[in-house]
JSON list of C-alpha atoms and ligand atoms in Angstrom, two decimals:
[
{"chain": "A", "resi": 210, "resn": "MET", "atom": "CA", "xyz": [15.38, -12.44, -0.32]},
{"chain": "A", "resi": 211, "resn": "PRO", "atom": "CA", "xyz": [12.11, -10.52, -0.88]},
{"chain": "A", "resi": 212, "resn": "LEU", "atom": "CA", "xyz": [12.36, -7.44, -1.97]},
{"chain": "A", "resi": 213, "resn": "ILE", "atom": "CA", "xyz": [10.07, -6.19, 0.95]},
{"chain": "A", "resi": 214, "resn": "GLN", "atom": "CA", "xyz": [10.36, -8.71, 4.58]},
{"chain": "A", "resi": 215, "resn": "TRP", "atom": "CA", "xyz": [7.86, -8.52, 6.79]},
{"chain": "A", "resi": 216, "resn": "ASN", "atom": "CA", "xyz": [8.46, -7.48, 10.21]},
{"chain": "A", "resi": 217, "resn": "LYS", "atom": "CA", "xyz": [7.29, -7.00, 14.04]},
{"chain": "A", "resi": 218, "resn": "GLN", "atom": "CA", "xyz": [8.21, -3.11, 13.13]},
{"chain": "A", "resi": 219, "resn": "LEU", "atom": "CA", "xyz": [5.66, -2.92, 10.55]},
{"chain": "A", "resi": 220, "resn": "SER", "atom": "CA", "xyz": [2.59, -4.27, 12.58]},
{"chain": "A", "resi": 221, "resn": "VAL", "atom": "CA", "xyz": [0.98, -1.48, 13.92]},
{"chain": "A", "resi": 222, "resn": "GLY", "atom": "CA", "xyz": [-0.85, -4.01, 16.58]},
{"chain": "A", "resi": 223, "resn": "ILE", "atom": "CA", "xyz": [-4.35, -3.90, 14.63]},
{"chain": "A", "resi": 224, "resn": "VAL", "atom": "CA", "xyz": [-4.59, -8.14, 13.17]},
{"chain": "A", "resi": 225, "resn": "SER", "atom": "CA", "xyz": [-7.18, -7.02, 10.22]},
{"chain": "A", "resi": 226, "resn": "ILE", "atom": "CA", "xyz": [-4.73, -4.46, 8.88]},
{"chain": "A", "resi": 227, "resn": "ASP", "atom": "CA", "xyz": [-1.53, -5.85, 9.22]},
{"chain": "A", "resi": 228, "resn": "GLU", "atom": "CA", "xyz": [-3.12, -8.73, 7.16]},
{"chain": "A", "resi": 229, "resn": "GLN", "atom": "CA", "xyz": [-3.86, -6.58, 4.65]},
{"chain": "A", "resi": 230, "resn": "HIS", "atom": "CA", "xyz": [-0.83, -4.99, 4.83]},
{"chain": "A", "resi": 231, "resn": "LYS", "atom": "CA", "xyz": [0.82, -8.12, 3.96]},
{"chain": "A", "resi": 232, "resn": "LYS", "atom": "CA", "xyz": [-0.77, -8.75, 1.64]},
{"chain": "A", "resi": 233, "resn": "LEU", "atom": "CA", "xyz": [-0.16, -5.90, -0.65]},
{"chain": "A", "resi": 234, "resn": "ILE", "atom": "CA", "xyz": [3.97, -6.14, 0.80]},
{"chain": "A", "resi": 235, "resn": "ASN", "atom": "CA", "xyz": [3.31, -9.64, -1.50]},
{"chain": "A", "resi": 236, "resn": "MET", "atom": "CA", "xyz": [2.08, -8.61, -3.99]},
{"chain": "A", "resi": 237, "resn": "ILE", "atom": "CA", "xyz": [4.55, -5.98, -4.31]},
{"chain": "A", "resi": 238, "resn": "ASN", "atom": "CA", "xyz": [7.40, -8.96, -3.79]},
{"chain": "A", "resi": 239, "resn": "ALA", "atom": "CA", "xyz": [5.08, -11.01, -7.01]},
{"chain": "A", "resi": 240, "resn": "LEU", "atom": "CA", "xyz": [5.39, -8.15, -9.00]},
{"chain": "A", "resi": 241, "resn": "ASN", "atom": "CA", "xyz": [8.76, -7.91, -8.53]},
{"chain": "A", "resi": 242, "resn": "ASP", "atom": "CA", "xyz": [10.15, -11.50, -8.90]},
{"chain": "A", "resi": 243, "resn": "ALA", "atom": "CA", "xyz": [7.86, -11.03, -12.65]},
{"chain": "A", "resi": 244, "resn": "LEU", "atom": "CA", "xyz": [10.30, -8.55, -13.35]},
{"chain": "A", "resi": 245, "resn": "ALA", "atom": "CA", "xyz": [13.81, -10.20, -11.97]},
{"chain": "A", "resi": 246, "resn": "GLU", "atom": "CA", "xyz": [12.16, -13.39, -14.01]},
{"chain": "A", "resi": 247, "resn": "GLY", "atom": "CA", "xyz": [11.78, -11.17, -17.18]},
{"chain": "A", "resi": 248, "resn": "GLN", "atom": "CA", "xyz": [8.28, -12.15, -17.87]},
{"chain": "A", "resi": 249, "resn": "ALA", "atom": "CA", "xyz": [6.34, -11.03, -20.34]},
{"chain": "A", "resi": 250, "resn": "ASP", "atom": "CA", "xyz": [5.58, -6.76, -20.04]},
{"chain": "A", "resi": 251, "resn": "GLU", "atom": "CA", "xyz": [1.70, -7.58, -20.21]},
{"chain": "A", "resi": 252, "resn": "VAL", "atom": "CA", "xyz": [2.03, -9.92, -17.22]},
{"chain": "A", "resi": 253, "resn": "LEU", "atom": "CA", "xyz": [4.00, -7.28, -14.89]},
{"chain": "A", "resi": 254, "resn": "ALA", "atom": "CA", "xyz": [0.70, -5.01, -15.48]},
{"chain": "A", "resi": 255, "resn": "LYS", "atom": "CA", "xyz": [-1.41, -7.93, -14.77]},
{"chain": "A", "resi": 256, "resn": "ILE", "atom": "CA", "xyz": [0.02, -7.52, -11.69]},
{"chain": "A", "resi": 257, "resn": "PHE", "atom": "CA", "xyz": [-0.07, -4.07, -11.41]},
{"chain": "A", "resi": 258, "resn": "ASP", "atom": "CA", "xyz": [-3.04, -3.75, -11.93]},
{"chain": "A", "resi": 259, "resn": "GLY", "atom": "CA", "xyz": [-4.26, -6.50, -9.16]},
{"chain": "A", "resi": 260, "resn": "LEU", "atom": "CA", "xyz": [-2.00, -4.21, -6.83]},
{"chain": "A", "resi": 261, "resn": "ALA", "atom": "CA", "xyz": [-3.76, -1.15, -7.60]},
{"chain": "A", "resi": 262, "resn": "VAL", "atom": "CA", "xyz": [-7.42, -2.85, -7.19]},
{"chain": "A", "resi": 263, "resn": "TYR", "atom": "CA", "xyz": [-6.36, -4.64, -3.81]},
{"chain": "A", "resi": 264, "resn": "THR", "atom": "CA", "xyz": [-4.99, -0.54, -2.79]},
{"chain": "A", "resi": 265, "resn": "VAL", "atom": "CA", "xyz": [-7.83, 0.96, -2.84]},
{"chain": "A", "resi": 266, "resn": "LYS", "atom": "CA", "xyz": [-9.16, -1.67, -1.57]},
{"chain": "A", "resi": 267, "resn": "HIS", "atom": "CA", "xyz": [-7.40, -1.66, 1.76]},
{"chain": "A", "resi": 268, "resn": "PHE", "atom": "CA", "xyz": [-6.90, 2.80, 1.91]},
{"chain": "A", "resi": 269, "resn": "GLY", "atom": "CA", "xyz": [-11.19, 1.92, 2.14]},
{"chain": "A", "resi": 270, "resn": "TYR", "atom": "CA", "xyz": [-11.46, 0.11, 4.55]},
{"chain": "A", "resi": 271, "resn": "GLU", "atom": "CA", "xyz": [-8.90, 1.89, 6.43]},
{"chain": "A", "resi": 272, "resn": "GLU", "atom": "CA", "xyz": [-10.76, 4.95, 5.95]},
{"chain": "A", "resi": 273, "resn": "ALA", "atom": "CA", "xyz": [-13.52, 3.52, 6.74]},
{"chain": "A", "resi": 274, "resn": "LEU", "atom": "CA", "xyz": [-12.45, 2.71, 10.43]},
{"chain": "A", "resi": 275, "resn": "PHE", "atom": "CA", "xyz": [-11.76, 6.50, 10.17]},
{"chain": "A", "resi": 276, "resn": "ALA", "atom": "CA", "xyz": [-15.12, 7.53, 9.76]},
{"chain": "A", "resi": 277, "resn": "GLN", "atom": "CA", "xyz": [-16.35, 4.44, 11.38]},
{"chain": "A", "resi": 278, "resn": "TYR", "atom": "CA", "xyz": [-14.78, 5.97, 14.66]},
{"chain": "A", "resi": 279, "resn": "GLY", "atom": "CA", "xyz": [-14.66, 9.97, 13.83]},
{"chain": "A", "resi": 280, "resn": "TYR", "atom": "CA", "xyz": [-10.54, 9.45, 14.21]},
{"chain": "A", "resi": 281, "resn": "GLU", "atom": "CA", "xyz": [-9.02, 12.76, 13.90]},
{"chain": "A", "resi": 282, "resn": "LYS", "atom": "CA", "xyz": [-6.13, 12.77, 11.95]},
{"chain": "A", "resi": 283, "resn": "SER", "atom": "CA", "xyz": [-8.16, 11.38, 8.59]},
{"chain": "A", "resi": 284, "resn": "GLU", "atom": "CA", "xyz": [-8.46, 14.28, 6.50]},
{"chain": "A", "resi": 285, "resn": "MET", "atom": "CA", "xyz": [-4.50, 14.64, 6.35]},
{"chain": "A", "resi": 286, "resn": "HIS", "atom": "CA", "xyz": [-4.50, 10.80, 6.54]},
{"chain": "A", "resi": 287, "resn": "LYS", "atom": "CA", "xyz": [-7.02, 10.35, 3.40]},
{"chain": "A", "resi": 288, "resn": "ASN", "atom": "CA", "xyz": [-4.94, 13.03, 1.74]},
{"chain": "A", "resi": 289, "resn": "GLU", "atom": "CA", "xyz": [-2.03, 11.13, 1.84]},
{"chain": "A", "resi": 290, "resn": "HIS", "atom": "CA", "xyz": [-4.33, 8.03, 0.25]},
{"chain": "A", "resi": 291, "resn": "ASP", "atom": "CA", "xyz": [-5.63, 10.15, -2.44]},
{"chain": "A", "resi": 292, "resn": "ALA", "atom": "CA", "xyz": [-2.23, 11.32, -2.84]},
{"chain": "A", "resi": 293, "resn": "LEU", "atom": "CA", "xyz": [-0.79, 7.72, -3.12]},
{"chain": "A", "resi": 294, "resn": "ILE", "atom": "CA", "xyz": [-4.08, 6.65, -5.59]},
{"chain": "A", "resi": 295, "resn": "GLU", "atom": "CA", "xyz": [-2.97, 9.68, -8.03]},
{"chain": "A", "resi": 296, "resn": "GLN", "atom": "CA", "xyz": [0.77, 8.19, -8.30]},
{"chain": "A", "resi": 297, "resn": "VAL", "atom": "CA", "xyz": [0.22, 4.67, -8.75]},
{"chain": "A", "resi": 298, "resn": "VAL", "atom": "CA", "xyz": [-3.05, 6.04, -11.41]},
{"chain": "A", "resi": 299, "resn": "LYS", "atom": "CA", "xyz": [-0.18, 7.77, -13.68]},
{"chain": "A", "resi": 300, "resn": "LEU", "atom": "CA", "xyz": [1.64, 5.24, -13.97]},
{"chain": "A", "resi": 301, "resn": "GLN", "atom": "CA", "xyz": [-1.17, 3.24, -15.15]},
{"chain": "A", "resi": 302, "resn": "GLN", "atom": "CA", "xyz": [-1.88, 5.36, -17.87]},
{"chain": "A", "resi": 303, "resn": "LYS", "atom": "CA", "xyz": [0.96, 5.02, -18.27]},
{"chain": "A", "resi": 304, "resn": "MET", "atom": "CA", "xyz": [2.22, 1.92, -19.48]},
{"chain": "A", "resi": 305, "resn": "ASN", "atom": "CA", "xyz": [-1.20, 1.86, -20.68]},
{"chain": "A", "resi": 306, "resn": "ASP", "atom": "CA", "xyz": [-0.17, 4.71, -22.88]},
{"chain": "A", "resi": 307, "resn": "GLY", "atom": "CA", "xyz": [2.24, 2.28, -23.47]},
{"chain": "A", "resi": 308, "resn": "ASN", "atom": "CA", "xyz": [4.98, 5.04, -22.10]},
{"chain": "A", "resi": 309, "resn": "PHE", "atom": "CA", "xyz": [5.76, 3.13, -18.90]},
{"chain": "A", "resi": 310, "resn": "ILE", "atom": "CA", "xyz": [7.44, -0.60, -17.95]},
{"chain": "A", "resi": 311, "resn": "ILE", "atom": "CA", "xyz": [8.39, -1.85, -14.95]},
{"chain": "A", "resi": 312, "resn": "SER", "atom": "CA", "xyz": [11.47, -0.71, -13.71]},
{"chain": "A", "resi": 313, "resn": "VAL", "atom": "CA", "xyz": [13.81, -1.68, -10.39]},
{"chain": "A", "resi": 314, "resn": "GLU", "atom": "CA", "xyz": [13.04, 2.32, -9.67]},
{"chain": "A", "resi": 315, "resn": "VAL", "atom": "CA", "xyz": [9.84, 1.16, -10.09]},
{"chain": "A", "resi": 316, "resn": "MET", "atom": "CA", "xyz": [9.87, -1.47, -7.32]},
{"chain": "A", "resi": 317, "resn": "VAL", "atom": "CA", "xyz": [12.47, 0.97, -5.19]},
{"chain": "A", "resi": 318, "resn": "PHE", "atom": "CA", "xyz": [9.59, 3.35, -4.74]},
{"chain": "A", "resi": 319, "resn": "LEU", "atom": "CA", "xyz": [6.02, 1.28, -4.90]},
{"chain": "A", "resi": 320, "resn": "LYS", "atom": "CA", "xyz": [8.26, -0.20, -1.21]},
{"chain": "A", "resi": 321, "resn": "GLU", "atom": "CA", "xyz": [8.74, 3.08, 0.00]},
{"chain": "A", "resi": 322, "resn": "TRP", "atom": "CA", "xyz": [5.80, 4.84, 0.20]},
{"chain": "A", "resi": 323, "resn": "LEU", "atom": "CA", "xyz": [4.32, 1.38, 0.88]},
{"chain": "A", "resi": 324, "resn": "THR", "atom": "CA", "xyz": [6.82, 1.30, 4.27]},
{"chain": "A", "resi": 325, "resn": "ASN", "atom": "CA", "xyz": [6.86, 4.86, 4.32]},
{"chain": "A", "resi": 326, "resn": "HIS", "atom": "CA", "xyz": [2.90, 5.24, 4.60]},
{"chain": "A", "resi": 327, "resn": "ILE", "atom": "CA", "xyz": [2.60, 2.35, 7.26]},
{"chain": "A", "resi": 328, "resn": "LEU", "atom": "CA", "xyz": [5.24, 3.04, 9.45]},
{"chain": "A", "resi": 329, "resn": "LYS", "atom": "CA", "xyz": [4.70, 6.82, 9.69]},
{"chain": "A", "resi": 330, "resn": "THR", "atom": "CA", "xyz": [1.39, 7.58, 8.92]},
{"chain": "A", "resi": 331, "resn": "ASP", "atom": "CA", "xyz": [-0.25, 4.31, 9.32]},
{"chain": "A", "resi": 332, "resn": "MET", "atom": "CA", "xyz": [0.94, 4.16, 12.85]},
{"chain": "A", "resi": 333, "resn": "ALA", "atom": "CA", "xyz": [-0.79, 7.50, 14.14]},
{"chain": "A", "resi": 334, "resn": "TYR", "atom": "CA", "xyz": [-4.08, 5.55, 14.44]},
{"chain": "A", "resi": 335, "resn": "THR", "atom": "CA", "xyz": [-2.89, 2.40, 16.39]},
{"chain": "A", "resi": 336, "resn": "LYS", "atom": "CA", "xyz": [-3.80, 4.20, 20.19]},
{"chain": "A", "resi": 337, "resn": "PHE", "atom": "CA", "xyz": [-6.78, 5.54, 18.49]},
{"chain": "A", "resi": 338, "resn": "LEU", "atom": "CA", "xyz": [-8.17, 2.19, 16.80]},
{"chain": "A", "resi": 339, "resn": "THR", "atom": "CA", "xyz": [-7.25, -0.49, 19.94]},
{"chain": "A", "resi": 340, "resn": "ALA", "atom": "CA", "xyz": [-8.16, 1.71, 22.80]},
{"chain": "A", "resi": 341, "resn": "LYS", "atom": "CA", "xyz": [-11.91, 1.73, 20.13]},
{"chain": "A", "resi": 342, "resn": "GLY", "atom": "CA", "xyz": [-11.86, -2.03, 20.22]},
{"chain": "A", "resi": 343, "resn": "VAL", "atom": "CA", "xyz": [-10.16, -2.40, 16.69]},
{"chain": "A", "resi": 344, "resn": "THR", "atom": "CA", "xyz": [-9.07, -5.72, 15.63]},
{"chain": "B", "resi": 467, "resn": "FE2", "atom": "FE1", "xyz": [-2.66, 4.30, 5.55]},
{"chain": "B", "resi": 468, "resn": "FE2", "atom": "FE1", "xyz": [-1.90, 0.83, 5.75]}
]
């Protein structure tokens, strides 16, 4: 069973964003599978790097919509994105220094940060962006 299972509760009601969230979930699940299969650290690091890159891209997509439509909670939301990216970058740095490997604890952390952010922070823009015609 995948680490994170997509379900309707995770839908923000905007197709383009749901697709991006699904992609992030798939990447975290792929990392978890690779860990469970005992793949080499370099393989795990590569998947993790891909996840980091796509996360930045996804956050950028949301923030561009906030700017375009003047979302009132934009700053708070952006701060949360920045904090998440900072955590991921720290893990990447540690990994590059050889002081860090992907573990079950890291997978739990990734699962929690993504699902909590979607459920608490992303959900808050649904009404606003939907009203602006964003799909
Ligand atoms: Fe977000
Ligand atoms: Fe998001």
